[in-house]
PDB file of N, CA and C in Angstrom:
ATOM      1  N   MET J1374       7.931 -12.819   5.579  1.00 77.00           N
ATOM      2  CA  MET J1374       8.327 -11.659   4.872  1.00 77.00           C
ATOM      3  C   MET J1374       7.534 -10.390   5.336  1.00 77.00           C
ATOM      4  N   PHE J1375       8.066  -9.256   5.404  1.00 84.00           N
ATOM      5  CA  PHE J1375       7.304  -8.195   5.811  1.00 84.00           C
ATOM      6  C   PHE J1375       7.794  -7.035   4.849  1.00 84.00           C
ATOM      7  N   ALA J1376       6.872  -6.047   4.673  1.00 84.00           N
ATOM      8  CA  ALA J1376       7.231  -4.925   3.699  1.00 84.00           C
ATOM      9  C   ALA J1376       6.525  -3.648   4.378  1.00 84.00           C
ATOM     10  N   ARG J1377       7.336  -2.627   4.731  1.00 85.00           N
ATOM     11  CA  ARG J1377       6.887  -1.601   5.255  1.00 85.00           C
ATOM     12  C   ARG J1377       7.090  -0.383   4.390  1.00 85.00           C
ATOM     13  N   THR J1378       6.038   0.652   4.589  1.00 85.00           N
ATOM     14  CA  THR J1378       6.026   1.941   3.897  1.00 85.00           C
ATOM     15  C   THR J1378       5.683   2.799   4.937  1.00 85.00           C
ATOM     16  N   PRO J1379       5.762   4.162   4.828  1.00 87.00           N
ATOM     17  CA  PRO J1379       5.321   5.251   6.000  1.00 87.00           C
ATOM     18  C   PRO J1379       4.013   4.820   6.177  1.00 87.00           C
ATOM     19  N   ARG J1380       3.021   4.321   5.341  1.00 89.00           N
ATOM     20  CA  ARG J1380       1.656   4.317   5.483  1.00 89.00           C
ATOM     21  C   ARG J1380       0.978   2.847   5.603  1.00 89.00           C
ATOM     22  N   LEU J1381       1.804   1.872   4.951  1.00 89.00           N
ATOM     23  CA  LEU J1381       1.132   0.370   4.972  1.00 89.00           C
ATOM     24  C   LEU J1381       2.221  -0.561   5.570  1.00 89.00           C
ATOM     25  N   LEU J1382       1.730  -1.703   5.972  1.00 86.00           N
ATOM     26  CA  LEU J1382       2.496  -2.832   6.428  1.00 86.00           C
ATOM     27  C   LEU J1382       1.867  -4.121   5.625  1.00 86.00           C
ATOM     28  N   LEU J1383       2.790  -4.726   4.955  1.00 90.00           N
ATOM     29  CA  LEU J1383       2.401  -6.045   4.275  1.00 90.00           C
ATOM     30  C   LEU J1383       3.014  -7.162   5.232  1.00 90.00           C
ATOM     31  N   ARG J1384       2.263  -8.008   5.681  1.00 90.00           N
ATOM     32  CA  ARG J1384       2.785  -9.167   6.606  1.00 90.00           C
ATOM     33  C   ARG J1384       2.016 -10.429   6.692  1.00 90.00           C
ATOM     34  N   PRO J1385       2.518 -11.577   7.060  1.00 90.00           N
ATOM     35  CA  PRO J1385       1.907 -12.613   7.062  1.00 90.00           C
ATOM     36  C   PRO J1385       0.624 -12.645   8.025  1.00 90.00           C
ATOM     37  N   ARG J1386      -0.195 -13.562   7.867  1.00 90.00           N
ATOM     38  CA  ARG J1386      -1.527 -13.570   8.563  1.00 90.00           C
ATOM     39  C   ARG J1386      -1.258 -14.432   9.836  1.00 90.00           C
ATOM     40  N   TRP J1387      -1.777 -13.907  10.874  1.00 88.00           N
ATOM     41  CA  TRP J1387      -1.642 -14.554  12.248  1.00 88.00           C
ATOM     42  C   TRP J1387      -2.963 -14.945  12.926  1.00 88.00           C
ATOM     43  N   ALA J1388      -3.066 -15.960  13.672  1.00 91.00           N
ATOM     44  CA  ALA J1388      -4.355 -16.337  14.287  1.00 91.00           C
ATOM     45  C   ALA J1388      -4.987 -15.206  15.253  1.00 91.00           C
ATOM     46  N   ASP J1389      -4.104 -14.351  15.671  1.00 92.00           N
ATOM     47  CA  ASP J1389      -4.498 -13.152  16.363  1.00 92.00           C
ATOM     48  C   ASP J1389      -5.297 -12.240  15.605  1.00 92.00           C
ATOM     49  N   ASP J1390      -5.235 -12.357  14.307  1.00 90.00           N
ATOM     50  CA  ASP J1390      -6.027 -11.354  13.258  1.00 90.00           C
ATOM     51  C   ASP J1390      -7.460 -11.700  13.100  1.00 90.00           C
ATOM     52  N   ALA J1391      -7.952 -13.033  13.538  1.00 94.00           N
ATOM     53  CA  ALA J1391      -9.288 -13.293  13.474  1.00 94.00           C
ATOM     54  C   ALA J1391     -10.265 -12.472  13.733  1.00 94.00           C
ATOM     55  N   PRO J1392     -10.359 -11.857  14.890  1.00 94.00           N
ATOM     56  CA  PRO J1392     -11.310 -10.725  15.108  1.00 94.00           C
ATOM     57  C   PRO J1392     -11.549  -9.790  14.110  1.00 94.00           C
ATOM     58  N   ALA J1393     -10.340  -9.039  13.845  1.00 90.00           N
ATOM     59  CA  ALA J1393     -10.401  -8.145  12.779  1.00 90.00           C
ATOM     60  C   ALA J1393     -10.898  -8.495  11.490  1.00 90.00           C
ATOM     61  N   LEU J1394     -10.434  -9.694  11.041  1.00 88.00           N
ATOM     62  CA  LEU J1394     -10.733 -10.284   9.758  1.00 88.00           C
ATOM     63  C   LEU J1394     -12.076 -10.634   9.552  1.00 88.00           C
ATOM     64  N   SER J1395     -12.691 -11.147  10.747  1.00 90.00           N
ATOM     65  CA  SER J1395     -14.225 -11.395  10.721  1.00 90.00           C
ATOM     66  C   SER J1395     -14.964 -10.053  10.669  1.00 90.00           C
ATOM     67  N   ARG J1396     -14.505  -9.069  11.293  1.00 87.00           N
ATOM     68  CA  ARG J1396     -15.303  -7.713  11.353  1.00 87.00           C
ATOM     69  C   ARG J1396     -15.122  -7.128   9.876  1.00 87.00           C
ATOM     70  N   ALA J1397     -13.960  -7.336   9.372  1.00 86.00           N
ATOM     71  CA  ALA J1397     -13.824  -6.871   7.922  1.00 86.00           C
ATOM     72  C   ALA J1397     -14.772  -7.347   7.026  1.00 86.00           C
ATOM     73  N   ILE J1398     -14.605  -8.678   6.905  1.00 83.00           N
ATOM     74  CA  ILE J1398     -15.265  -9.558   5.636  1.00 83.00           C
ATOM     75  C   ILE J1398     -16.692  -9.511   6.169  1.00 83.00           C
ATOM     76  N   GLY J1399     -17.137  -9.216   7.384  1.00 80.00           N
ATOM     77  CA  GLY J1399     -18.303  -9.343   7.763  1.00 80.00           C
ATOM     78  C   GLY J1399     -19.239  -8.087   7.307  1.00 80.00           C
ATOM     79  N   GLU J1400     -18.496  -7.276   6.717  1.00 80.00           N
ATOM     80  CA  GLU J1400     -19.183  -5.969   6.057  1.00 80.00           C
ATOM     81  C   GLU J1400     -19.594  -6.464   4.754  1.00 80.00           C
ATOM     82  N   GLU J1401     -20.888  -6.213   4.367  1.00 78.00           N
ATOM     83  CA  GLU J1401     -21.494  -6.508   3.267  1.00 78.00           C
ATOM     84  C   GLU J1401     -20.749  -5.910   1.985  1.00 78.00           C
ATOM     85  N   ALA J1402     -20.370  -4.413   2.290  1.00 79.00           N
ATOM     86  CA  ALA J1402     -19.623  -3.762   1.218  1.00 79.00           C
ATOM     87  C   ALA J1402     -18.311  -4.398   0.745  1.00 79.00           C
ATOM     88  N   VAL J1403     -17.738  -5.218   1.760  1.00 80.00           N
ATOM     89  CA  VAL J1403     -16.437  -5.988   1.415  1.00 80.00           C
ATOM     90  C   VAL J1403     -16.683  -7.389   0.930  1.00 80.00           C
ATOM     91  N   VAL J1404     -17.455  -8.194   1.542  1.00 77.00           N
ATOM     92  CA  VAL J1404     -17.822  -9.422   1.051  1.00 77.00           C
ATOM     93  C   VAL J1404     -18.407  -9.518  -0.327  1.00 77.00           C
ATOM     94  N   ARG J1405     -19.050  -8.680  -0.901  1.00 78.00           N
ATOM     95  CA  ARG J1405     -19.626  -8.681  -2.186  1.00 78.00           C
ATOM     96  C   ARG J1405     -18.524  -8.580  -3.240  1.00 78.00           C
ATOM     97  N   ASN J1406     -17.422  -8.042  -2.718  1.00 76.00           N
ATOM     98  CA  ASN J1406     -16.314  -8.050  -3.866  1.00 76.00           C
ATOM     99  C   ASN J1406     -15.297  -9.124  -3.771  1.00 76.00           C
ATOM    100  N   LEU J1407     -15.625 -10.060  -2.761  1.00 77.00           N
ATOM    101  CA  LEU J1407     -14.665 -11.321  -2.790  1.00 77.00           C
ATOM    102  C   LEU J1407     -15.182 -12.456  -3.575  1.00 77.00           C
ATOM    103  N   ALA J1408     -14.358 -13.265  -4.393  1.00 73.00           N
ATOM    104  CA  ALA J1408     -14.872 -14.347  -5.120  1.00 73.00           C
ATOM    105  C   ALA J1408     -15.318 -15.459  -4.407  1.00 73.00           C
ATOM    106  N   MET J1409     -14.815 -15.864  -3.264  1.00 76.00           N
ATOM    107  CA  MET J1409     -15.265 -16.876  -2.472  1.00 76.00           C
ATOM    108  C   MET J1409     -15.127 -16.663  -0.749  1.00 76.00           C
ATOM    109  N   ALA J1410     -16.290 -16.477  -0.384  1.00 81.00           N
ATOM    110  CA  ALA J1410     -16.388 -16.160   1.211  1.00 81.00           C
ATOM    111  C   ALA J1410     -17.771 -16.614   1.715  1.00 81.00           C
ATOM    112  N   PRO J1411     -17.718 -17.358   2.728  1.00 79.00           N
ATOM    113  CA  PRO J1411     -19.127 -17.832   3.419  1.00 79.00           C
ATOM    114  C   PRO J1411     -19.664 -16.301   3.982  1.00 79.00           C
ATOM    115  N   TRP J1412     -21.150 -16.422   3.832  1.00 82.00           N
ATOM    116  CA  TRP J1412     -21.939 -15.315   4.357  1.00 82.00           C
ATOM    117  C   TRP J1412     -23.083 -15.881   5.036  1.00 82.00           C
ATOM    118  N   PRO J1413     -23.307 -15.331   6.263  1.00 84.00           N
ATOM    119  CA  PRO J1413     -22.366 -14.296   6.927  1.00 84.00           C
ATOM    120  C   PRO J1413     -21.160 -14.886   7.386  1.00 84.00           C
ATOM    121  N   TYR J1414     -19.944 -14.006   7.470  1.00 81.00           N
ATOM    122  CA  TYR J1414     -18.788 -14.552   7.704  1.00 81.00           C
ATOM    123  C   TYR J1414     -18.495 -14.220   9.324  1.00 81.00           C
ATOM    124  N   ALA J1415     -18.240 -15.367  10.148  1.00 87.00           N
ATOM    125  CA  ALA J1415     -18.171 -15.253  11.369  1.00 87.00           C
ATOM    126  C   ALA J1415     -16.810 -15.492  11.974  1.00 87.00           C
ATOM    127  N   LEU J1416     -16.503 -15.381  13.179  1.00 93.00           N
ATOM    128  CA  LEU J1416     -15.199 -15.483  13.813  1.00 93.00           C
ATOM    129  C   LEU J1416     -14.749 -16.877  13.427  1.00 93.00           C
ATOM    130  N   GLY J1417     -15.380 -17.945  13.446  1.00 92.00           N
ATOM    131  CA  GLY J1417     -15.070 -19.091  13.192  1.00 92.00           C
ATOM    132  C   GLY J1417     -14.298 -19.335  11.779  1.00 92.00           C
ATOM    133  N   ASP J1418     -15.079 -18.611  10.976  1.00 89.00           N
ATOM    134  CA  ASP J1418     -14.554 -18.667   9.616  1.00 89.00           C
ATOM    135  C   ASP J1418     -13.209 -18.025   9.274  1.00 89.00           C
ATOM    136  N   ALA J1419     -12.976 -16.965  10.100  1.00 90.00           N
ATOM    137  CA  ALA J1419     -11.792 -16.225   9.997  1.00 90.00           C
ATOM    138  C   ALA J1419     -10.851 -17.040  10.768  1.00 90.00           C
ATOM    139  N   GLU J1420     -11.052 -17.879  11.808  1.00 93.00           N
ATOM    140  CA  GLU J1420     -10.010 -18.604  12.451  1.00 93.00           C
ATOM    141  C   GLU J1420      -9.649 -19.844  11.574  1.00 93.00           C
ATOM    142  N   ARG J1421     -10.592 -20.447  10.868  1.00 91.00           N
ATOM    143  CA  ARG J1421     -10.234 -21.415   9.926  1.00 91.00           C
ATOM    144  C   ARG J1421      -9.425 -21.220   8.767  1.00 91.00           C
ATOM    145  N   PHE J1422      -9.816 -19.877   8.173  1.00 87.00           N
ATOM    146  CA  PHE J1422      -8.884 -19.475   7.220  1.00 87.00           C
ATOM    147  C   PHE J1422      -7.430 -19.133   7.660  1.00 87.00           C
ATOM    148  N   LEU J1423      -7.375 -18.470   8.746  1.00 90.00           N
ATOM    149  CA  LEU J1423      -6.128 -17.976   9.311  1.00 90.00           C
ATOM    150  C   LEU J1423      -5.380 -19.177   9.723  1.00 90.00           C
ATOM    151  N   GLY J1424      -6.013 -20.478  10.033  1.00 89.00           N
ATOM    152  CA  GLY J1424      -5.423 -21.720  10.465  1.00 89.00           C
ATOM    153  C   GLY J1424      -4.948 -22.491   9.337  1.00 89.00           C
ATOM    154  N   LEU J1425      -5.197 -22.126   8.077  1.00 88.00           N
ATOM    155  CA  LEU J1425      -4.734 -23.008   6.886  1.00 88.00           C
ATOM    156  C   LEU J1425      -3.305 -22.931   6.936  1.00 88.00           C
ATOM    157  N   PRO J1426      -2.626 -24.109   6.369  1.00 87.00           N
ATOM    158  CA  PRO J1426      -1.211 -24.242   6.423  1.00 87.00           C
ATOM    159  C   PRO J1426      -0.629 -23.259   5.333  1.00 87.00           C
ATOM    160  N   ALA J1427       0.419 -22.550   5.665  1.00 82.00           N
ATOM    161  CA  ALA J1427       1.144 -21.727   4.746  1.00 82.00           C
ATOM    162  C   ALA J1427       1.881 -22.479   3.810  1.00 82.00           C
ATOM    163  N   ASP J1428       1.853 -22.060   2.532  1.00 83.00           N
ATOM    164  CA  ASP J1428       2.719 -22.719   1.496  1.00 83.00           C
ATOM    165  C   ASP J1428       3.632 -21.530   1.037  1.00 83.00           C
ATOM    166  N   PRO J1429       4.998 -21.741   1.129  1.00 84.00           N
ATOM    167  CA  PRO J1429       5.830 -20.732   0.869  1.00 84.00           C
ATOM    168  C   PRO J1429       5.707 -20.491  -0.640  1.00 84.00           C
ATOM    169  N   ARG J1430       5.502 -21.461  -1.562  1.00 86.00           N
ATOM    170  CA  ARG J1430       5.349 -21.156  -2.961  1.00 86.00           C
ATOM    171  C   ARG J1430       4.194 -20.292  -3.231  1.00 86.00           C
ATOM    172  N   HIS J1431       3.207 -20.030  -2.444  1.00 85.00           N
ATOM    173  CA  HIS J1431       1.941 -19.422  -2.718  1.00 85.00           C
ATOM    174  C   HIS J1431       1.685 -18.674  -1.485  1.00 85.00           C
ATOM    175  N   PRO J1432       2.435 -17.594  -1.205  1.00 86.00           N
ATOM    176  CA  PRO J1432       2.380 -16.830   0.106  1.00 86.00           C
ATOM    177  C   PRO J1432       0.958 -16.008   0.201  1.00 86.00           C
ATOM    178  N   SER J1433       0.633 -15.706   1.283  1.00 86.00           N
ATOM    179  CA  SER J1433      -0.712 -14.950   1.566  1.00 86.00           C
ATOM    180  C   SER J1433      -0.249 -13.846   2.699  1.00 86.00           C
ATOM    181  N   PHE J1434      -0.809 -12.819   2.437  1.00 91.00           N
ATOM    182  CA  PHE J1434      -0.443 -11.533   3.251  1.00 91.00           C
ATOM    183  C   PHE J1434      -1.590 -10.739   3.668  1.00 91.00           C
ATOM    184  N   LEU J1435      -1.476 -10.115   4.817  1.00 90.00           N
ATOM    185  CA  LEU J1435      -2.551  -9.107   5.289  1.00 90.00           C
ATOM    186  C   LEU J1435      -1.871  -7.708   4.983  1.00 90.00           C
ATOM    187  N   ILE J1436      -2.715  -6.586   4.546  1.00 91.00           N
ATOM    188  CA  ILE J1436      -2.378  -5.335   4.404  1.00 91.00           C
ATOM    189  C   ILE J1436      -2.857  -4.392   5.618  1.00 91.00           C
ATOM    190  N   MET J1437      -1.888  -3.814   6.161  1.00 90.00           N
ATOM    191  CA  MET J1437      -2.349  -3.075   7.363  1.00 90.00           C
ATOM    192  C   MET J1437      -2.031  -1.631   7.196  1.00 90.00           C
ATOM    193  N   THR J1438      -2.876  -0.704   7.595  1.00 91.00           N
ATOM    194  CA  THR J1438      -2.612   0.842   7.581  1.00 91.00           C
ATOM    195  C   THR J1438      -1.725   1.207   8.787  1.00 91.00           C
ATOM    196  N   ARG J1439      -0.755   2.023   8.604  1.00 83.00           N
ATOM    197  CA  ARG J1439       0.023   2.513   9.659  1.00 83.00           C
ATOM    198  C   ARG J1439      -0.252   3.946  10.055  1.00 83.00           C
ATOM    199  N   THR J1440      -1.159   4.598   9.583  1.00 79.00           N
ATOM    200  CA  THR J1440      -1.126   6.087   9.503  1.00 79.00           C
ATOM    201  C   THR J1440      -1.703   6.805  10.959  1.00 79.00           C
ATOM    202  N   ALA J1441      -2.541   5.997  11.592  1.00 76.00           N
ATOM    203  CA  ALA J1441      -3.286   6.655  12.821  1.00 76.00           C
ATOM    204  C   ALA J1441      -3.357   5.546  13.900  1.00 76.00           C
ATOM    205  N   GLY J1442      -2.334   5.676  14.790  1.00 77.00           N
ATOM    206  CA  GLY J1442      -2.304   4.649  15.903  1.00 77.00           C
ATOM    207  C   GLY J1442      -1.637   3.236  15.574  1.00 77.00           C
ATOM    208  N   ALA J1443      -2.378   2.272  16.264  1.00 82.00           N
ATOM    209  CA  ALA J1443      -1.992   0.884  15.982  1.00 82.00           C
ATOM    210  C   ALA J1443      -2.347   0.470  14.443  1.00 82.00           C
ATOM    211  N   PRO J1444      -1.376  -0.530  13.929  1.00 83.00           N
ATOM    212  CA  PRO J1444      -1.799  -0.944  12.564  1.00 83.00           C
ATOM    213  C   PRO J1444      -3.308  -1.497  12.507  1.00 83.00           C
ATOM    214  N   ARG J1445      -4.011  -1.277  11.358  1.00 86.00           N
ATOM    215  CA  ARG J1445      -5.399  -1.688  11.222  1.00 86.00           C
ATOM    216  C   ARG J1445      -5.545  -2.381   9.840  1.00 86.00           C
ATOM    217  N   LEU J1446      -6.039  -3.536  10.025  1.00 87.00           N
ATOM    218  CA  LEU J1446      -6.349  -4.439   8.756  1.00 87.00           C
ATOM    219  C   LEU J1446      -7.241  -3.580   7.743  1.00 87.00           C
ATOM    220  N   ILE J1447      -6.697  -3.666   6.519  1.00 86.00           N
ATOM    221  CA  ILE J1447      -7.485  -2.944   5.471  1.00 86.00           C
ATOM    222  C   ILE J1447      -7.518  -3.957   4.184  1.00 86.00           C
ATOM    223  N   GLY J1448      -6.857  -5.047   4.188  1.00 86.00           N
ATOM    224  CA  GLY J1448      -7.020  -5.847   2.968  1.00 86.00           C
ATOM    225  C   GLY J1448      -6.122  -6.990   3.176  1.00 86.00           C
ATOM    226  N   GLY J1449      -6.039  -7.877   1.953  1.00 86.00           N
ATOM    227  CA  GLY J1449      -5.148  -9.065   1.866  1.00 86.00           C
ATOM    228  C   GLY J1449      -4.905  -9.251   0.545  1.00 86.00           C
ATOM    229  N   ILE J1450      -3.823 -10.032   0.363  1.00 85.00           N
ATOM    230  CA  ILE J1450      -3.370 -10.398  -1.035  1.00 85.00           C
ATOM    231  C   ILE J1450      -2.638 -11.799  -0.940  1.00 85.00           C
ATOM    232  N   ALA J1451      -2.827 -12.415  -2.002  1.00 83.00           N
ATOM    233  CA  ALA J1451      -2.160 -13.949  -2.095  1.00 83.00           C
ATOM    234  C   ALA J1451      -1.928 -14.379  -3.346  1.00 83.00           C
ATOM    235  N   LEU J1452      -0.849 -15.249  -3.485  1.00 81.00           N
ATOM    236  CA  LEU J1452      -0.506 -15.721  -4.826  1.00 81.00           C
ATOM    237  C   LEU J1452      -1.082 -17.407  -4.733  1.00 81.00           C
ATOM    238  N   SER J1453      -1.722 -17.657  -5.819  1.00 79.00           N
ATOM    239  CA  SER J1453      -2.222 -18.988  -5.934  1.00 79.00           C
ATOM    240  C   SER J1453      -1.991 -19.557  -7.225  1.00 79.00           C
ATOM    241  N   PRO J1454      -1.920 -20.847  -7.211  1.00 78.00           N
ATOM    242  CA  PRO J1454      -1.610 -21.558  -8.468  1.00 78.00           C
ATOM    243  C   PRO J1454      -3.000 -21.309  -9.523  1.00 78.00           C
ATOM    244  N   ASP J1455      -2.662 -21.124 -10.731  1.00 71.00           N
ATOM    245  CA  ASP J1455      -3.790 -21.164 -11.747  1.00 71.00           C
ATOM    246  C   ASP J1455      -4.062 -22.439 -12.123  1.00 71.00           C
ATOM    247  N   PRO J1456      -5.202 -23.032 -11.977  1.00 70.00           N
ATOM    248  CA  PRO J1456      -5.626 -24.406 -12.325  1.00 70.00           C
ATOM    249  C   PRO J1456      -5.347 -24.491 -13.837  1.00 70.00           C
ATOM    250  N   ASP J1457      -5.544 -23.535 -14.798  1.00 61.00           N
ATOM    251  CA  ASP J1457      -5.438 -23.633 -16.049  1.00 61.00           C
ATOM    252  C   ASP J1457      -4.023 -23.605 -16.635  1.00 61.00           C
TER     253      ASP J1457
END
């Protein structure tokens, strides 16, 4: 599934996103706002995350900006089951 607006693109995660994901989560200002992420966050961590099997019942997407040049990773969103 893809969702596009003039400024944003919501799309599935791909293995090719590993370098951008590791750079983004490698920023301390970003990782401190995440519930669960290893620190320091390395390329291998991003590759492992992106390699997790996709569950169509609990989708996961990356959010990309489309405003200046090539799309750039700015976030992510996922649905997950509530254990309670």
